[in-house]
Amino acid sequence: MGEDLMPSSMSTRCVDAKVEHVGEVSSSGGGAAPKRRRLHAMDGSCGEDAGGDSGGIKGGGGEGGSGDSGGGDCGVGGKRGHGEEGGSATYIDPPHTMTEYACPKRAAFVANLTLDDYKPIAAVSRQRQCKSDLKGSHRRVVEWAMKHAESDLSNGHEFSYRHGPGKDFGRMASNSMMGIPRDIRGFVCIDEDTKVPILTDLDMDNCHCVILEWLCKKHGIACEELSNYKSHRQQHKDALMESTGRSKDDVKSMFLAAVNSQNEMAWCQTNLTPFFIAFDKRCSAIQLAIMQLVEYRYLLPHAERAANENLEEKKAERRRDRKTINGLTANVAGSFVNLVLCTWENRFLGLACKTAIGMGLKPSVNNFDGMMIRGNHYPAPNNAYAPESTVRDDVICPALEQALLDAFGIAMGWSMKRHSSPLVYSEDGLRLPYVKHAQPWLERICRVGYLWRLSVVILPCAHTRRLGCIQTQKSARFETMGRHCIITCGNPCCVRTGT
């Protein structure tokens, strides 16, 4: 019996054999839904849609925001799906309320960041919110940090997670750590006194591509390029980085944009690899095929509304920048597929949270395609001086993988991501280099070009940023302007930029 995504208002609740272990579920609390607010995810997504613009990449918009919430701390909410053959299945949400933990000392440090301090952090973040609404993003981070600064580490701070207005499917949003730039998130998740992780970050591996391949095979849709990318992901990403000169994050966003955008990128991007062009075309065909599936038709109005809202935002942004709006179209197919993927993603995370709770673990943060659990559960590194950034343990990750395989028949890998941040705690401000981007700048990539060195912010000139790289270290010179150093490449047409 197939499992589809029909909302709970359209069916009665009963339990499918595959997920009968779910048991009783709690209902959502009442009350009017608050004003919708866009939240942005780590992976570059904007609300429900992960196909937003990133480095000039075309994509579509989606719905985020908050609705009604219910349930207690680490409780699970129920979700009903209408079956293809007249039956129905019960799915579970991740917890509607989670208690989040962060180092109070480091949170107080973040709460004191000025807007100028925050600019370099926002610049290296892949979140559109940080770039398009810098002041609003800074204010939100400061307000969030103040909550943790005023909380005791042993008690934490409680946050609610909600679906968008009028929906009980798709991603759940919150004003919690999920919307905080990753460098700050990694910074506050380490205890300042003990230097031990407070939370363990668990993520689904290559989540949306794995879900899309699973759906294609389930419904008999051709997906050869998608399977090839899933099996040789790093190889294809490295090839695209070499071909385009883009950074690792940009290349990751390009593949996600191909999955979530109906517009093929070959006409607006140069130096693409033959595989990426074929992958992009295949994803466009998959989007159209999934839109024909009857069980997902009820999602179409939501996708159309999200795509049209995002289109109007793009038009307003281009008018503000005095750019043409010709050629812009609503990304309905991409938004539709992304909403399907986000709905399954949320269901998988709900079962993963339930499995973790059954193991005596405490989910503390919903990260869309993963979660953070209380405590330090990372395995010991093979090299204490250079620990791996992505690791697997022998207990938690296999248990989550087996739970999803048993319930849904999907081979979804899980891994742990170690916290890392270039921020360094001090009593009198940010210090030490922003080392994360030092080496790429010296070698090849100058997409962002921000470095922090003893309270000095280094910025690229307009010409260097346009070139996208610096040929040699000797070709760059530094011009000190107060607290800032401007990188100039020595080209006569170079134009300096301010902060």
XYZ file of N, CA and C in Angstrom, residues 171-288:
354
model
N 8.114 21.190 6.248
C 9.047 21.507 7.322
C 8.373 22.277 8.449
N 9.003 22.194 9.612
C 8.562 22.950 10.774
C 9.614 24.013 11.073
N 9.157 25.230 11.361
C 10.072 26.347 11.579
C 10.005 26.817 13.020
N 11.032 27.544 13.421
C 11.134 28.019 14.798
C 12.135 29.160 14.856
N 12.075 29.928 15.936
C 13.076 30.961 16.191
C 14.210 30.413 17.035
N 14.493 29.146 16.878
C 15.509 28.473 17.680
C 16.858 28.538 16.978
N 17.748 27.640 17.367
C 19.082 27.575 16.790
C 19.056 27.202 15.312
N 17.959 26.651 14.818
C 17.909 26.193 13.427
C 18.136 27.327 12.430
N 17.805 28.565 12.791
C 17.968 29.673 11.867
C 19.201 30.511 12.112
N 20.113 30.036 12.947
C 21.309 30.795 13.300
C 22.454 30.429 12.349
N 23.266 31.403 11.892
C 24.415 31.074 11.033
C 25.282 29.991 11.646
N 25.779 29.109 10.812
C 26.452 27.906 11.295
C 27.703 28.206 12.112
N 28.427 29.293 11.785
C 29.625 29.600 12.559
C 29.279 29.973 13.995
N 28.167 30.673 14.181
C 27.718 31.003 15.537
C 27.174 29.764 16.218
N 26.437 28.953 15.475
C 25.880 27.730 16.057
C 26.991 26.810 16.555
N 28.018 26.633 15.741
C 29.136 25.805 16.173
C 29.872 26.388 17.360
N 29.890 27.710 17.461
C 30.587 28.399 18.548
C 29.896 28.173 19.889
N 28.571 28.322 19.933
C 27.859 28.239 21.212
C 27.591 26.799 21.639
N 27.801 25.832 20.746
C 27.555 24.427 21.098
C 28.750 23.785 21.797
N 29.800 24.551 22.066
C 30.962 24.070 22.811
C 31.003 24.787 24.151
N 31.102 24.035 25.230
C 31.194 24.639 26.557
C 32.525 25.365 26.706
N 32.486 26.611 27.122
C 33.706 27.410 27.222
C 34.641 26.908 28.309
N 34.094 26.383 29.393
C 34.930 25.943 30.510
C 35.570 24.587 30.252
N 34.789 23.636 29.729
C 35.294 22.270 29.549
C 35.758 21.989 28.129
N 35.368 22.853 27.166
C 35.673 22.668 25.737
C 35.088 21.363 25.194
N 34.000 20.902 25.806
C 33.313 19.674 25.403
C 32.012 20.051 24.698
N 31.636 19.371 23.607
C 30.372 19.680 22.931
C 29.169 19.525 23.853
N 28.278 20.488 23.788
C 27.038 20.444 24.562
C 25.980 19.650 23.806
N 25.986 19.763 22.486
C 25.033 19.068 21.617
C 25.798 18.291 20.554
N 25.218 17.185 20.117
C 25.779 16.383 19.026
C 24.914 16.576 17.787
N 25.530 16.950 16.690
C 24.827 17.261 15.447
C 24.710 16.011 14.582
N 23.469 15.576 14.323
C 23.181 14.409 13.485
C 22.485 14.865 12.210
N 22.946 14.372 11.065
C 22.373 14.781 9.783
C 22.128 13.580 8.888
N 21.060 13.680 8.069
C 20.861 12.719 6.994
C 21.842 13.046 5.871
N 22.439 12.029 5.301
C 23.438 12.229 4.251
C 22.766 12.466 2.902
N 23.077 13.626 2.287
C 22.568 13.919 0.940
C 21.053 13.739 0.890
N 20.383 14.346 1.855
C 18.985 14.026 2.158
C 18.051 14.124 0.956
N 17.961 15.280 0.316
C 16.957 15.469 -0.725
C 17.220 14.612 -1.957
N 18.468 14.437 -2.308
C 18.768 13.586 -3.470
C 18.410 12.129 -3.195
N 18.658 11.674 -1.964
C 18.310 10.295 -1.602
C 16.796 10.115 -1.618
N 16.063 11.085 -1.072
C 14.598 11.001 -1.067
C 14.060 11.028 -2.493
N 14.614 11.899 -3.327
C 14.130 12.001 -4.703
C 14.381 10.706 -5.466
N 15.538 10.099 -5.289
C 15.815 8.817 -5.945
C 14.853 7.744 -5.443
N 14.582 7.743 -4.146
C 13.651 6.778 -3.548
C 12.254 6.937 -4.145
N 11.802 8.183 -4.309
C 10.492 8.432 -4.902
C 10.463 8.008 -6.370
N 11.540 8.280 -7.095
C 11.588 7.900 -8.511
C 11.485 6.387 -8.673
N 12.233 5.649 -7.888
C 12.189 4.191 -7.984
C 10.841 3.652 -7.526
N 10.246 4.309 -6.553
C 8.938 3.886 -6.048
C 7.851 4.055 -7.106
N 7.974 5.086 -7.939
C 6.944 5.391 -8.932
C 7.392 5.100 -10.363
N 8.530 4.423 -10.546
C 8.974 4.033 -11.872
C 9.421 5.181 -12.751
N 10.073 6.183 -12.171
C 10.558 7.343 -12.925
C 12.059 7.185 -13.163
N 12.499 7.389 -14.389
C 13.924 7.243 -14.719
C 14.757 8.270 -13.958
N 15.876 7.806 -13.392
C 16.702 8.713 -12.574
C 18.168 8.292 -12.604
N 18.691 7.934 -13.783
C 20.059 7.420 -13.870
C 21.089 8.426 -13.369
N 20.972 9.685 -13.807
C 21.944 10.699 -13.392
C 21.860 10.966 -11.894
N 20.663 10.919 -11.351
C 20.497 11.129 -9.913
C 21.182 10.022 -9.122
N 21.023 8.780 -9.567
C 21.683 7.656 -8.894
C 23.200 7.749 -9.030
N 23.654 8.196 -10.196
C 25.091 8.369 -10.412
C 25.652 9.419 -9.463
N 24.947 10.528 -9.308
C 25.402 11.584 -8.399
C 25.416 11.103 -6.957
N 24.406 10.353 -6.580
C 24.337 9.837 -5.213
C 25.520 8.911 -4.919
N 25.906 8.095 -5.886
C 26.989 7.130 -5.674
C 28.374 7.760 -5.769
N 28.509 8.839 -6.557
C 29.827 9.458 -6.769
C 29.733 10.962 -6.521
N 29.108 11.331 -5.429
C 28.818 12.743 -5.174
C 30.083 13.600 -5.107
N 31.058 13.169 -4.320
C 32.259 13.985 -4.144
C 33.024 14.152 -5.449
N 33.055 13.101 -6.242
C 33.748 13.170 -7.535
C 33.115 14.219 -8.441
N 31.774 14.237 -8.510
C 31.088 15.197 -9.371
C 31.184 16.613 -8.815
N 31.162 16.770 -7.510
C 31.310 18.100 -6.917
C 32.709 18.652 -7.165
N 33.716 17.805 -7.023
C 35.090 18.252 -7.279
C 35.269 18.676 -8.734
N 34.665 17.910 -9.643
C 34.783 18.243 -11.068
C 34.118 19.582 -11.375
N 32.965 19.841 -10.764
C 32.271 21.107 -11.000
C 33.026 22.275 -10.367
N 33.626 22.052 -9.212
C 34.458 23.086 -8.592
C 35.627 23.452 -9.497
N 36.263 22.447 -10.055
C 37.412 22.680 -10.930
C 36.994 23.380 -12.214
N 35.822 23.020 -12.734
C 35.369 23.579 -14.003
C 34.911 25.030 -13.869
N 34.176 25.328 -12.808
C 33.587 26.663 -12.651
C 34.408 27.593 -11.774
N 35.319 27.043 -10.968
C 36.075 27.873 -10.039
C 35.276 28.299 -8.830
N 34.137 27.671 -8.616
C 33.296 28.020 -7.473
C 33.723 27.259 -6.223
N 33.224 27.731 -5.085
C 33.582 27.129 -3.809
C 32.778 25.857 -3.566
N 33.146 25.141 -2.522
C 32.452 23.911 -2.154
C 30.988 24.181 -1.838
N 30.710 25.253 -1.104
C 29.332 25.583 -0.755
C 28.524 25.973 -1.984
N 29.131 26.719 -2.901
C 28.427 27.111 -4.121
C 28.057 25.898 -4.963
N 28.986 24.965 -5.092
C 28.732 23.766 -5.890
C 27.623 22.931 -5.265
N 27.642 22.814 -3.956
C 26.563 22.094 -3.273
C 25.225 22.759 -3.555
N 25.192 24.093 -3.507
C 23.954 24.822 -3.781
C 23.510 24.651 -5.227
N 24.453 24.526 -6.150
C 24.096 24.343 -7.555
C 23.385 23.015 -7.776
N 23.867 21.954 -7.153
C 23.191 20.658 -7.290
C 21.813 20.698 -6.632
N 21.700 21.360 -5.475
C 20.399 21.484 -4.826
C 19.450 22.328 -5.669
N 19.973 23.382 -6.288
C 19.136 24.215 -7.142
C 18.640 23.438 -8.353
N 19.466 22.544 -8.887
C 19.033 21.715 -10.012
C 17.868 20.822 -9.606
N 17.926 20.296 -8.393
C 16.849 19.443 -7.889
C 15.574 20.247 -7.685
N 15.706 21.504 -7.260
C 14.554 22.283 -6.823
C 14.185 23.434 -7.749
N 14.700 23.457 -8.954
C 14.359 24.527 -9.888
C 13.966 23.948 -11.232
N 12.877 24.481 -11.804
C 12.435 24.017 -13.114
C 13.251 24.659 -14.239
N 14.013 25.689 -13.931
C 14.810 26.382 -14.941
C 16.191 25.749 -15.044
N 16.535 25.272 -16.220
C 17.857 24.688 -16.411
C 18.917 25.788 -16.391
N 20.071 25.471 -15.813
C 21.094 26.482 -15.564
C 22.092 26.637 -16.693
N 22.008 25.805 -17.725
C 22.999 25.858 -18.802
C 22.977 27.201 -19.526
N 21.821 27.865 -19.567
C 21.726 29.116 -20.316
C 22.288 30.305 -19.545
N 22.423 30.178 -18.222
C 22.885 31.319 -17.425
C 24.197 31.051 -16.705
N 24.719 29.828 -16.760
C 25.977 29.491 -16.109
C 26.980 29.032 -17.162
N 28.237 29.308 -16.930
C 29.281 28.918 -17.876
C 30.194 27.868 -17.258
N 30.892 27.160 -18.124
C 31.895 26.168 -17.709
C 31.299 25.020 -16.890
N 30.040 24.687 -17.138
C 29.428 23.563 -16.437
C 29.962 22.250 -17.005
N 30.059 21.246 -16.167
C 30.519 19.935 -16.623
C 29.409 19.235 -17.403
N 29.745 18.349 -18.336
C 28.709 17.604 -19.069
C 27.784 16.835 -18.131
N 28.337 16.281 -17.046
C 27.479 15.539 -16.131
C 26.467 16.461 -15.468
N 26.891 17.647 -15.047
C 25.950 18.545 -14.376
C 24.837 18.974 -15.322
N 25.163 19.231 -16.585
C 24.134 19.605 -17.556
C 23.116 18.475 -17.708
N 23.603 17.230 -17.804
C 22.698 16.081 -17.908
C 21.898 15.903 -16.622
N 22.528 16.107 -15.474
C 21.854 16.002 -14.179
C 20.742 17.044 -14.078
N 21.018 18.261 -14.503
C 20.040 19.341 -14.462
C 18.840 19.024 -15.344
N 19.087 18.524 -16.547
C 17.993 18.162 -17.453
C 17.152 17.025 -16.875
N 17.812 16.034 -16.275
C 17.095 14.908 -15.691
C 16.205 15.373 -14.541
N 16.708 16.276 -13.715
C 15.915 16.769 -12.584
C 14.675 17.514 -13.069
N 14.801 18.268 -14.157
C 13.636 18.957 -14.717
C 12.586 17.957 -15.185
N 13.024 16.864 -15.799
C 12.089 15.825 -16.243
C 11.441 15.129 -15.050
N 12.207 14.897 -13.999
C 11.666 14.254 -12.795
C 10.602 15.135 -12.155
N 10.837 16.447 -12.123
C 9.855 17.362 -11.540
C 8.514 17.252 -12.253
N 8.539 17.250 -13.576
C 7.298 17.153 -14.344
C 6.613 15.816 -14.114
